[in-house]
Short mmCIF file of C-alpha atoms in Angstrom, two decimals:
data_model
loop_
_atom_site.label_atom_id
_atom_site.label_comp_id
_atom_site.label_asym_id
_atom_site.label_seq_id
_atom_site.Cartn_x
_atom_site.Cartn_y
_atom_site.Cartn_z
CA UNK V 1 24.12 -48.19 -31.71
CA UNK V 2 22.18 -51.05 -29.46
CA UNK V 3 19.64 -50.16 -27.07
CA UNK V 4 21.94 -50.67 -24.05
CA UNK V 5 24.33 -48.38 -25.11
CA UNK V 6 21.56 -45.83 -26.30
CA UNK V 7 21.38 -45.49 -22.85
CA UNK V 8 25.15 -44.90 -21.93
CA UNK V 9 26.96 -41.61 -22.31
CA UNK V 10 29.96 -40.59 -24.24
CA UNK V 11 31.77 -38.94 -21.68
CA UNK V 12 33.91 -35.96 -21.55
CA UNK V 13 36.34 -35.37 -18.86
CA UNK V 14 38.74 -32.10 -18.66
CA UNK V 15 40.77 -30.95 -15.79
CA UNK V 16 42.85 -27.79 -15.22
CA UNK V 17 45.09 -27.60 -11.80
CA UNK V 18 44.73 -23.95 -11.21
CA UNK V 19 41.84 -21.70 -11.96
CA UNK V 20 43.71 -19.57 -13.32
CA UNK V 21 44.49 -22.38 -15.98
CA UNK V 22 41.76 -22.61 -19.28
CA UNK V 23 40.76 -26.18 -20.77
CA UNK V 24 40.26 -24.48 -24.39
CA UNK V 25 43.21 -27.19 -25.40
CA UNK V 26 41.08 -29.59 -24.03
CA UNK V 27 37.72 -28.50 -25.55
CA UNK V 28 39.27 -28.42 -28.95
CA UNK V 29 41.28 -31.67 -28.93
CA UNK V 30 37.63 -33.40 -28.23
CA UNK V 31 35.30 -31.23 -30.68
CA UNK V 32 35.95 -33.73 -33.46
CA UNK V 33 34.53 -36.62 -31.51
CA UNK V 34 31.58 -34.42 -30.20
CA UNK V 35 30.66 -33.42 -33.32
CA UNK V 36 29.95 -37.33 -34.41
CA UNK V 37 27.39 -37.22 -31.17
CA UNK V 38 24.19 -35.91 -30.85
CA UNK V 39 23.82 -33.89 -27.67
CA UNK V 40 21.88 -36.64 -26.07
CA UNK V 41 24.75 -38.83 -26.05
CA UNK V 42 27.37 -36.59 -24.39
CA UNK V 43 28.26 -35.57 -20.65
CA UNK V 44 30.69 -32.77 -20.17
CA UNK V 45 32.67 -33.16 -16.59
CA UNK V 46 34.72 -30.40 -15.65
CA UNK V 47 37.14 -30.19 -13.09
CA UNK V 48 38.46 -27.14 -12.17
CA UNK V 49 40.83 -25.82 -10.01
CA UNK V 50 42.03 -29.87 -8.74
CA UNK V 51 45.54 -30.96 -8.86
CA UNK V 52 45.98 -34.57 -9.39
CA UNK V 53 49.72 -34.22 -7.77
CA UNK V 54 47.92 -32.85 -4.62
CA UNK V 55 44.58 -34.91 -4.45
CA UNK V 56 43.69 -38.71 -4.45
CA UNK V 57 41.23 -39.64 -6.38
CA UNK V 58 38.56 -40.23 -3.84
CA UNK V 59 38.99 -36.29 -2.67
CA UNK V 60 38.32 -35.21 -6.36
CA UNK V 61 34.06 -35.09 -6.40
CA UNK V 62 33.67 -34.62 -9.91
CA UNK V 63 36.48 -38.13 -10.65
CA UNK V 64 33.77 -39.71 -7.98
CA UNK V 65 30.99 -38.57 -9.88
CA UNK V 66 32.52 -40.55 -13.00
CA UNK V 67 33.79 -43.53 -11.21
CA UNK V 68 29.70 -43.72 -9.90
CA UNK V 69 28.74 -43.19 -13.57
CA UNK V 70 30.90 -46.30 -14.84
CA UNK V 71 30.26 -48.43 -11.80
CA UNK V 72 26.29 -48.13 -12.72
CA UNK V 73 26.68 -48.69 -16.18
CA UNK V 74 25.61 -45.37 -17.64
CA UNK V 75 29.27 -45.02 -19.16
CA UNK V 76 29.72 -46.06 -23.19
CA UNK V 77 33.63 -44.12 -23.71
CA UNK V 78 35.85 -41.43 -21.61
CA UNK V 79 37.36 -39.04 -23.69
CA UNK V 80 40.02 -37.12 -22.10
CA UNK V 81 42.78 -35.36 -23.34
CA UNK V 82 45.68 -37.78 -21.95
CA UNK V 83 46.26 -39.97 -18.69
CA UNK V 84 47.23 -37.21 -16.73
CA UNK V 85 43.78 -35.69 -16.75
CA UNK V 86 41.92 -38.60 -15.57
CA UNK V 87 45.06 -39.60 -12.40
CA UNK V 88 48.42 -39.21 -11.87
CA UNK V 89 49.11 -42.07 -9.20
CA UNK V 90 50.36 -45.47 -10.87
CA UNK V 91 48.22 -47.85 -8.66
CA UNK V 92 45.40 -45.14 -9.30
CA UNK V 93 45.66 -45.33 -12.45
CA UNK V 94 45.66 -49.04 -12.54
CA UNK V 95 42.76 -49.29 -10.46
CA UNK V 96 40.65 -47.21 -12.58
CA UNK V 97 41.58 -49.68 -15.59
CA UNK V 98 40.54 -52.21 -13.86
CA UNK V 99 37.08 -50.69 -13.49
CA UNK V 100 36.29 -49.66 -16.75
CA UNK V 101 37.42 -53.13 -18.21
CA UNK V 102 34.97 -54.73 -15.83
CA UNK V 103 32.12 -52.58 -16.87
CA UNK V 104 33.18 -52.62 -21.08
CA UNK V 105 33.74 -48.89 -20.94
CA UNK V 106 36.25 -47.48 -23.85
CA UNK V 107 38.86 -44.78 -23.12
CA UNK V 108 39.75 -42.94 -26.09
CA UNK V 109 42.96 -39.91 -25.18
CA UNK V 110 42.20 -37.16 -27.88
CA UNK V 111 45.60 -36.37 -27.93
CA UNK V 112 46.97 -39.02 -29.46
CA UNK V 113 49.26 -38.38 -32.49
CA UNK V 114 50.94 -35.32 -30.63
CA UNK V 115 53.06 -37.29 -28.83
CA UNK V 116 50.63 -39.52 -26.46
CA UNK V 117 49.98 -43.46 -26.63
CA UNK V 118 45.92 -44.63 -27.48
CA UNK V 119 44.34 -46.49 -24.30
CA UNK V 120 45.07 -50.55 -24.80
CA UNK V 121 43.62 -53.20 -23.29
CA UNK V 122 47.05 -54.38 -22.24
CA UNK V 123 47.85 -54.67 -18.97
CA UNK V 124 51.14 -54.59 -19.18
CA UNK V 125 51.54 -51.36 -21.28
CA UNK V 126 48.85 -49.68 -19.37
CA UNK V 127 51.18 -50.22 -16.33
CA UNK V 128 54.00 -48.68 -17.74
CA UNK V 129 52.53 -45.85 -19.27
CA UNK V 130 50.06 -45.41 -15.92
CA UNK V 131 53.77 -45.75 -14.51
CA UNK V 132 55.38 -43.37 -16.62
CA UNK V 133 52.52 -40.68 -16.02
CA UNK V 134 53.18 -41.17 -12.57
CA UNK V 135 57.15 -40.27 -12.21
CA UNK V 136 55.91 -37.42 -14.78
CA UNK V 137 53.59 -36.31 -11.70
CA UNK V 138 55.91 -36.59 -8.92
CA UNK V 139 58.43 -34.21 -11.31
CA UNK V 140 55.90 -31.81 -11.83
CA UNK V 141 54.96 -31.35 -8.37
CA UNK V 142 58.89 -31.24 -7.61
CA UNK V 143 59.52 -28.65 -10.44
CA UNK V 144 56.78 -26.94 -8.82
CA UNK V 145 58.16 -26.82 -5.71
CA UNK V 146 61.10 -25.33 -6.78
CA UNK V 147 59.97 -22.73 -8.56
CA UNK V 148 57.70 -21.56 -5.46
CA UNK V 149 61.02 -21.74 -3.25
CA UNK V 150 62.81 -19.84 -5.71
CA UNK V 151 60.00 -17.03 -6.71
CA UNK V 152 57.38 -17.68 -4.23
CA UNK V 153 53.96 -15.30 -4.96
CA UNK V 154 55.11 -13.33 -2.08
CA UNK V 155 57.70 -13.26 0.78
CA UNK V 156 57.79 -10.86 3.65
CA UNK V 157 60.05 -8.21 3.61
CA UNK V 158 60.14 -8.39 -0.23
CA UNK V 159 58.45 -6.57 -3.31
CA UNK V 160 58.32 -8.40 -6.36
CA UNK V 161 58.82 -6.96 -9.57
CA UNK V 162 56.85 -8.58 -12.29
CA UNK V 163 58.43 -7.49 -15.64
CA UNK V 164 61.80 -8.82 -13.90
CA UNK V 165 60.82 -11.21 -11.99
CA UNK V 166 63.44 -9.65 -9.00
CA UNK V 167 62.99 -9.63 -5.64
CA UNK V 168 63.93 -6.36 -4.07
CA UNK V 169 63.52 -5.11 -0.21
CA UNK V 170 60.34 -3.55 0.88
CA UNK V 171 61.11 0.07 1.46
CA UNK V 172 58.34 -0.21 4.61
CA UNK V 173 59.74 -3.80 5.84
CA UNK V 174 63.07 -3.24 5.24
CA UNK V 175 64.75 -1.54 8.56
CA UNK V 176 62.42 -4.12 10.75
CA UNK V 177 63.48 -7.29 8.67
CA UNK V 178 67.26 -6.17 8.85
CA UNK V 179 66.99 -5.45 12.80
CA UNK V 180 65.27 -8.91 12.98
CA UNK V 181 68.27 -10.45 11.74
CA UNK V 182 70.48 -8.81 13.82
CA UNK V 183 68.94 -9.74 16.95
CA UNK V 184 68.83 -13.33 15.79
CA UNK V 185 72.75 -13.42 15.31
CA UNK V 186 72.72 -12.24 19.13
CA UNK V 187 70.86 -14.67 20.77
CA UNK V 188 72.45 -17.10 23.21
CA UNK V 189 69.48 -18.92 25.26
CA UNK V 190 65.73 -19.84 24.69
CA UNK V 191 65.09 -16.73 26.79
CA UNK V 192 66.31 -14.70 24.42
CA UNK V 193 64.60 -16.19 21.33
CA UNK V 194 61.65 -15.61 23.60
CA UNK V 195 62.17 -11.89 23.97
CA UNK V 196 63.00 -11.25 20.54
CA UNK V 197 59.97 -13.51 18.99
CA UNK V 198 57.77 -11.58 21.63
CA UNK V 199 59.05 -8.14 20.24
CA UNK V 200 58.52 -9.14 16.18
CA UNK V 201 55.63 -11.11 16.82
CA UNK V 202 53.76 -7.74 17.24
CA UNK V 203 56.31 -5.39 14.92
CA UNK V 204 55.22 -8.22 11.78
CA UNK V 205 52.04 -9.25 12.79
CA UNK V 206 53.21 -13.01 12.35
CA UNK V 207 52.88 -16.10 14.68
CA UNK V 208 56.15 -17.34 16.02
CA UNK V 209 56.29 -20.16 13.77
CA UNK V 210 56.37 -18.05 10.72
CA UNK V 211 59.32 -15.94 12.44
CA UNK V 212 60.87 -19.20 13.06
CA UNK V 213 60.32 -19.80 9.21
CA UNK V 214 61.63 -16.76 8.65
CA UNK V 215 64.78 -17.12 10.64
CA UNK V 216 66.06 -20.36 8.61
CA UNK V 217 64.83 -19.34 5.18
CA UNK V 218 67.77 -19.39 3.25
CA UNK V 219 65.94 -16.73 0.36
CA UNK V 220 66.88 -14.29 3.13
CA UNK V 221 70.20 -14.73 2.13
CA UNK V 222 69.66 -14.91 -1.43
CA UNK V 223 70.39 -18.76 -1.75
CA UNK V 224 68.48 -22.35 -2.41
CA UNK V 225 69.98 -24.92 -0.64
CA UNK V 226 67.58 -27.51 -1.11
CA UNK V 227 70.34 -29.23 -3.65
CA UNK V 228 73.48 -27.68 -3.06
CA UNK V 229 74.58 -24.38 -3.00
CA UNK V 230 72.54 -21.82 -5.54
CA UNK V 231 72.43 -18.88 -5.18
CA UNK V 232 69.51 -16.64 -6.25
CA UNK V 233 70.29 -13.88 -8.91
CA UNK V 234 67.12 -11.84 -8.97
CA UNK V 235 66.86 -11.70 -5.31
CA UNK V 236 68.55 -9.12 -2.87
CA UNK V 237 69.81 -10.85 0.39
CA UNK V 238 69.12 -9.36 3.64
CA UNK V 239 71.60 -11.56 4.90
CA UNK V 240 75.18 -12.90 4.27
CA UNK V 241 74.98 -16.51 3.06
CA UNK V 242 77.66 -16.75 5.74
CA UNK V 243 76.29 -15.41 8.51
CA UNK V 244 73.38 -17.30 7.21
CA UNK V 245 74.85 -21.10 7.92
CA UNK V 246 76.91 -19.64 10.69
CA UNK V 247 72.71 -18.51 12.37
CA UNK V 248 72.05 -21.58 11.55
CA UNK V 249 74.84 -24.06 12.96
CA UNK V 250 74.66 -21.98 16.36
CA UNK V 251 71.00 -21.36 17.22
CA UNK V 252 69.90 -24.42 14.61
CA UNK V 253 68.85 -26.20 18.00
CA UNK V 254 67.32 -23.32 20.00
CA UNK V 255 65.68 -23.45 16.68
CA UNK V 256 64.09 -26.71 17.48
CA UNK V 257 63.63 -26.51 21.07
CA UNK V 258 61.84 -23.34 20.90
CA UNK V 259 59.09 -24.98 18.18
CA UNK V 260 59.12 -28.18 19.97
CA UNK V 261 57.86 -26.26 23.85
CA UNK V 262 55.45 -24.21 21.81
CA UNK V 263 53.64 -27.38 20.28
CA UNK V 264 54.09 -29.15 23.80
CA UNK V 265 52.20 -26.14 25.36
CA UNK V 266 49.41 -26.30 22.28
CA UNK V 267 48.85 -29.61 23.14
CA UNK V 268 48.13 -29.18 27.28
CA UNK V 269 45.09 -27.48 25.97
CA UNK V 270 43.22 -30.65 27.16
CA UNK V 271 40.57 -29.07 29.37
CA UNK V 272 37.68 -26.31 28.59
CA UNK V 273 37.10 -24.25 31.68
CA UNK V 274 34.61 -21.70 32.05
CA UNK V 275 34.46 -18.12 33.45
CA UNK V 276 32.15 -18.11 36.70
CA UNK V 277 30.65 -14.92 36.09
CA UNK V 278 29.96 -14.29 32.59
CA UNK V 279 29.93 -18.06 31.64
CA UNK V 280 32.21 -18.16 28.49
CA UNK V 281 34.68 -20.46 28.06
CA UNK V 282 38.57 -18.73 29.04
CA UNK V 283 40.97 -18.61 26.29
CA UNK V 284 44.12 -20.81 26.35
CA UNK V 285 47.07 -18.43 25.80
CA UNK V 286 50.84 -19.29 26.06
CA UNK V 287 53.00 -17.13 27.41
CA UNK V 288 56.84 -18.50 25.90
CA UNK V 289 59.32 -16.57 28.15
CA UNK V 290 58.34 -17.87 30.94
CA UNK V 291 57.45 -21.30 29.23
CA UNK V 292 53.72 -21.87 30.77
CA UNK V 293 50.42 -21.47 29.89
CA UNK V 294 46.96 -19.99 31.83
CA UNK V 295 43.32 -19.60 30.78
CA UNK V 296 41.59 -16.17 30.81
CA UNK V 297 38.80 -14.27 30.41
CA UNK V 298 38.97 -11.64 28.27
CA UNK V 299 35.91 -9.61 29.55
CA UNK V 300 36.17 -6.22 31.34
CA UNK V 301 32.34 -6.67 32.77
CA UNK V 302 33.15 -8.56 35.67
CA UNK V 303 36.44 -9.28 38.19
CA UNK V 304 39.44 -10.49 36.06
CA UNK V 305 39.42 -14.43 35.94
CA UNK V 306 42.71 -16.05 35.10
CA UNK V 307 44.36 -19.55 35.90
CA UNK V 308 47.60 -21.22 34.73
CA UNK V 309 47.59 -24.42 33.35
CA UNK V 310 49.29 -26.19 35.47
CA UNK V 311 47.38 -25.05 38.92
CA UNK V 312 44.50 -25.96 36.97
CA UNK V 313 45.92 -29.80 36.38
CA UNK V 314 46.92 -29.88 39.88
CA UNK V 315 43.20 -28.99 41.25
CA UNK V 316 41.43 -31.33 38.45
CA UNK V 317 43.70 -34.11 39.60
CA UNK V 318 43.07 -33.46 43.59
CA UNK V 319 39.38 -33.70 42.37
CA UNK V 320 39.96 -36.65 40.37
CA UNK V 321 41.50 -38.06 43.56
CA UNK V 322 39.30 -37.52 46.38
CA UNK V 323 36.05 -38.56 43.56
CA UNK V 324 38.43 -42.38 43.09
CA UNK V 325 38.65 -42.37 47.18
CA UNK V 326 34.65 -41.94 47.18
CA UNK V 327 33.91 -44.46 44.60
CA UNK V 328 31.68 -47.24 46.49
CA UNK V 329 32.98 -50.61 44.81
CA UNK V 330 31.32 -52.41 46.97
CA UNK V 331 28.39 -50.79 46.29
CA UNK V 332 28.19 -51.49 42.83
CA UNK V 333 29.25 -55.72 43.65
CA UNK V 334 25.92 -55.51 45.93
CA UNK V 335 23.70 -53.91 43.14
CA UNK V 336 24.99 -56.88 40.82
CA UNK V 337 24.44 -59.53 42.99
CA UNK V 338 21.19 -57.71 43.70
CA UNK V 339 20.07 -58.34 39.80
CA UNK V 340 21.14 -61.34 39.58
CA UNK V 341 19.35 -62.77 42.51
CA UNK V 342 15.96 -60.78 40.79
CA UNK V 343 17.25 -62.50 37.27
CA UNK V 344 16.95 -65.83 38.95
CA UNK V 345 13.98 -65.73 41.12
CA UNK V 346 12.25 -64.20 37.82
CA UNK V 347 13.50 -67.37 36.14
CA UNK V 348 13.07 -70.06 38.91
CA UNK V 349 9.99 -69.05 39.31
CA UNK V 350 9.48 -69.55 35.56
CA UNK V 351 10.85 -73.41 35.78
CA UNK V 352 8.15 -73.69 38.41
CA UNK V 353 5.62 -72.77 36.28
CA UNK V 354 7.33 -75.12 33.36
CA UNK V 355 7.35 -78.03 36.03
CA UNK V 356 3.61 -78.13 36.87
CA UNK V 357 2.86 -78.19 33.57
CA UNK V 358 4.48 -80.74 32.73
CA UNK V 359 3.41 -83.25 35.17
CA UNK V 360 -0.13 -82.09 33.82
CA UNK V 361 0.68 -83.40 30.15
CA UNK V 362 2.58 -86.39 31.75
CA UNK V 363 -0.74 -87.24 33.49
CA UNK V 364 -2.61 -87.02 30.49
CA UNK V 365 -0.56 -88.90 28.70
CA UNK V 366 -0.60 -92.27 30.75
CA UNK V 367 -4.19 -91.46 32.13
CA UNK V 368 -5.89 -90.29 28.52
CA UNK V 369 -4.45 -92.78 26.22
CA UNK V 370 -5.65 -96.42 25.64
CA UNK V 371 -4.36 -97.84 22.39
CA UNK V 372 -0.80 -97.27 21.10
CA UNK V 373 -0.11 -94.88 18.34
CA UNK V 374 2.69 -95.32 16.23
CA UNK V 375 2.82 -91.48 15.57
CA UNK V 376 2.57 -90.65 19.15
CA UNK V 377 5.87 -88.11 18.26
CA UNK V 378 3.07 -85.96 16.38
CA UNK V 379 0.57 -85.58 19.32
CA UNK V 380 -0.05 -81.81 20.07
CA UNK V 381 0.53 -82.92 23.74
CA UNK V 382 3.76 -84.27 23.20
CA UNK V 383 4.86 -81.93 21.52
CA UNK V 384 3.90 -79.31 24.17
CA UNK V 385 6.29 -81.76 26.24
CA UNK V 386 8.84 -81.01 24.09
CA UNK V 387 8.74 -77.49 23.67
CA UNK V 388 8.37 -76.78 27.84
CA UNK V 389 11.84 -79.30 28.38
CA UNK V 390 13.45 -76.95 26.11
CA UNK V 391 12.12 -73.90 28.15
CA UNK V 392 13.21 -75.70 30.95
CA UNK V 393 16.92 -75.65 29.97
CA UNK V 394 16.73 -72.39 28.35
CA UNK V 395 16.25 -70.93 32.08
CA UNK V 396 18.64 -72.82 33.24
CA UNK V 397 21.07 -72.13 31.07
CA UNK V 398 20.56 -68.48 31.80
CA UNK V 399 20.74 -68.58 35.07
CA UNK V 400 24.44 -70.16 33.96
CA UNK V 401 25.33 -67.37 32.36
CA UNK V 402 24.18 -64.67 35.00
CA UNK V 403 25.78 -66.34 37.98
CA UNK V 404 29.44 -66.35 35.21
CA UNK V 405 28.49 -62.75 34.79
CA UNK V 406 28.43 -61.92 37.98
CA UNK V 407 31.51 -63.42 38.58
CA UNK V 408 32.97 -61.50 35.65
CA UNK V 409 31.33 -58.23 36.79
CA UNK V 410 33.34 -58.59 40.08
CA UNK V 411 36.16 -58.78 38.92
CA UNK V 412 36.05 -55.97 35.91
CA UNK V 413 35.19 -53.82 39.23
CA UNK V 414 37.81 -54.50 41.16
CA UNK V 415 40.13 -54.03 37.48
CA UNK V 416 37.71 -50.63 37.51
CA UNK V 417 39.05 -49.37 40.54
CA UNK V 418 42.74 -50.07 39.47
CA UNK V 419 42.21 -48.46 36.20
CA UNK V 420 40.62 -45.10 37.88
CA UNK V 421 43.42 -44.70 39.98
CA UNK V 422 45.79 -45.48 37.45
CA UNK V 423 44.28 -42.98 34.69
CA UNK V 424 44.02 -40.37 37.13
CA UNK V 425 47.77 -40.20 37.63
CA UNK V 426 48.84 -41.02 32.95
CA UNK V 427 46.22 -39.39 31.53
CA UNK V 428 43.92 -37.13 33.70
CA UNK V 429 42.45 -34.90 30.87
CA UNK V 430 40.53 -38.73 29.64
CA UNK V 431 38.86 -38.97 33.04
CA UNK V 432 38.00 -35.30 33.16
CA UNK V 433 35.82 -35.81 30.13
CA UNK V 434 34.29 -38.74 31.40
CA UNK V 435 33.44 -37.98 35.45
CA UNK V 436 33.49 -33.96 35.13
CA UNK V 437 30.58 -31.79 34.31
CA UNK V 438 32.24 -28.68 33.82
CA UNK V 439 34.80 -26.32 35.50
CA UNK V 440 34.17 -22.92 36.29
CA UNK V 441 36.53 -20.49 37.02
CA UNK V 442 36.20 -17.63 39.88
CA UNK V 443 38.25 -15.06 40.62
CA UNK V 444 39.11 -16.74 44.57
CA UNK V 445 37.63 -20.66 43.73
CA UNK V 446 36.92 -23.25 41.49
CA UNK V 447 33.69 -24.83 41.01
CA UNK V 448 34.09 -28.43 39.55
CA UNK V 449 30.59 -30.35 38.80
CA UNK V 450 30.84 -33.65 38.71
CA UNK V 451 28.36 -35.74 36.82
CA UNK V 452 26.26 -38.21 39.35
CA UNK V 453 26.10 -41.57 39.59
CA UNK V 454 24.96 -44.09 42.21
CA UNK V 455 28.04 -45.44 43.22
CA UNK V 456 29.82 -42.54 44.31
CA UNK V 457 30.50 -42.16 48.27
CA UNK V 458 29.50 -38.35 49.57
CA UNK V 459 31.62 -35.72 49.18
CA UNK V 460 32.90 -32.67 50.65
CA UNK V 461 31.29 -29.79 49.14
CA UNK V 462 34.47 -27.68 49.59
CA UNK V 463 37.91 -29.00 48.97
CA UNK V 464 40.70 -26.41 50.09
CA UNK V 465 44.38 -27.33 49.16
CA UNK V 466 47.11 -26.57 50.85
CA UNK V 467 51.18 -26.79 50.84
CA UNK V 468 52.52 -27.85 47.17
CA UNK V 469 48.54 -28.18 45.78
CA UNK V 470 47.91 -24.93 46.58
CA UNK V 471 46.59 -22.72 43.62
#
């Protein structure tokens, strides 16, 4: 072995997808090429627990920490036990070929002869079997799918027998599950859903998106219908596969609807008000039957402090309001024009300076000088000449570009203003983070704090509304 690879490892890379998967397989597949090492030479890497279906290689640490190893050249040979261990993803896989050519490192698969092709230096047939590794992948993860669907690790409502592998009804689930069902097969309106998610969200102990789960899980009624029509021998239905599509093709869209308001009303959770008294910030809750939402306080210490969302909105964007109406424009035009009349009597003042001195070299030149020099271009003082002309325009030239500025800064002022009022009416929450402090919550007011700045008009203190703003 040469010096440079004396200092290169032989490296050994196993993965399992599960923990509760051993690499003992792997281990002994690679002991005969260990055992031709000295312990020196060899680097074990690990990775447990990492599912190259699930993960891309760069959110795999311990693939990164080999990738890092070949990229700085402390990599003679990978041994793994096939493809699969090192990626699963064809362009992956190609990619990581591509690396180890570059940097001379040798990939030997210490399963070859059962079945699995050497590494080549082939392109071509490291594409297809890269390729080929890759449809093997997406099966596995599909197979694996399927066989969670069909005998998941657990399923509400269910106990699972191991030695049979059957799903029977929980004796302690069983009468809630079946009422469940019942009520579903009754329900004619989102109001209803409502009531009967509100009453089973608290019987189960699950969120309403599980119950929603629940509610169009065909393994309630003892079928897979992810291809076709199968139906599930080991498990006991709950429901009719019947009454089943028949749930399904009536309340299929109330369905929908109701998960579609309930991720609407997550997503107004735009602003973070605080209680007044005890300073915490109020929970966001959502109250589904009567489709809204409100921020509380869940402390008993002080007066109970509770808003709903959308009085909130409607006093943050009154505020918004009467802080755009108070914003002094023409304020912030005067402080520009204000800087860039200091910018240019700075600089004038400057080209002043620049001027006298250079009638004092011009005065030395025709009043010092005699004879003619024919490297008069390398006199100190003319080159002093040079460098204060080139001052000279410099200042100018800023004074340019400050006056275009200004012009500029007018206008994006004037675009300022449009886009204020404009936010404050498409997207209010944006503007809240930007011009509010923070909102506190009373039980009879709301305090808003509003950052300062120097352009904005004064305000009234205390803003009361009435009519349709009241809240």
């Amino acid at each position: 072995m040469n010096t440079i690879n004396s200092q290169k490892k032989h490296v050994f890379f196993r993965r399992v997808s599960t923990a509760g998967q051993d690499i003992i397989t792997q281990e002994a597949a690679d002991l005969p090429f260990r055992e031709k090492l000295s312990d020196d030479e060899i680097l074990i890497i690990n990775e447990i627990a990492t599912s190259a279906n699930k993960k891309a290689i760069k959110e795999r640490p311990e693939m990164q920490r080999l990738i890092s190893l070949v990229k700085d050249n402390k990599v003679h040979s990978i041994y793994a036990f096939d493809r699969s261990r090192l990626f699963r993803d064809f362009y992956e896989g190609m990619e990581f070929n591509d690396l180890r050519a570059k940097h001379d490192v040798h990939v030997i698969y210490t399963s070859v002869g059962n079945g699995n092709m050497p590494a080549s230096d082939d392109v071509f047939v490291e594409g297809l079997l890269s390729m080929f590794s890759d449809i093997e992948g997406k099966n596995i993860a599909r197979r694996s799918r399927d066989a969670r669907l069909r005998f998941p690790a657990k399923k509400f409502g269910y106990q699972k027998q191991k030695e049979t592998k059957r799903f029977l009804h929980d004796s302690a689930k069983k009468e809630g599950v079946q009422q469940y069902f019942a009520a579903l097969k009754e329900i004619r309106s989102l109001d209803d859903l409502y009531k009967v998610t509100k009453e089973y969200r608290k019987k189960f102990k699950k969120t309403d998106e599980q119950l929603i789960s629940m509610a169009t899980d065909p393994f309630y009624a003892g079928y897979d219908l992810e291809q076709g029509t199968n139906k599930l021998q080991h498990v006991t239905p709950y429901i009719s596969i019947e009454e089943f599509l028949q749930m399904q093709r009536a309340n299929g869209e109330l369905f929908k609807a109701f998960l579609e308001r309930k991720k609407l009303l997550k997503s107004q959770n735009v602003y973070t008000p605080c209680c007044g008294y005890c300073q915490k910030p109020l929970i966001y809750k959502i109250e589904e039957y009567s489709d809204s939402a409100y921020y509380s306080c869940s402390s008993k210490l002080h007066p109970k402090v509770t808003v709903l969302f959308s009085d909130l909105s409607k006093i943050i964007r009154g505020a918004l309001s009467e802080i755009i109406q108070n914003f002094n424009s023409e304020k912030l035009i005067n402080h520009s024009v204000y800087c860039y009349r200091t910018i240019k009597k700075h600089l004038e003042a400057e080209m002043d300076s620049i001027n006298q001195n250079l009638n004092g070299i011009i005065e030395d030149i025709v009043l010092g000088s005699d004879d003619y020099s024919a490297d008069w271009k390398q006199d100190p003082i003319y080159k002093r000449k040079q460098l204060l002309n080139q001052e000279y325009y410099k200042c100018l030239e800023q004074i340019e570009e400050n006056q275009n500025a200004l012009q500029k800064n007018k206008s994006v002022i004037k675009m300022i203003e449009g886009a204020l009022i404009n936010q404050s009416n498409m997207n209010p929450s944006m503007l809240c983070d930007m011009i509010i402090n923070g909102i506190w919550i009373y039980g009879d007011n709301i305090q808003i704090d509003v950052f300062y700045f120097d352009y904005l008009q004064e305000m009234e203190k205390e803003i009361i509304f009435e009519g349709e703003d009241t809240a």
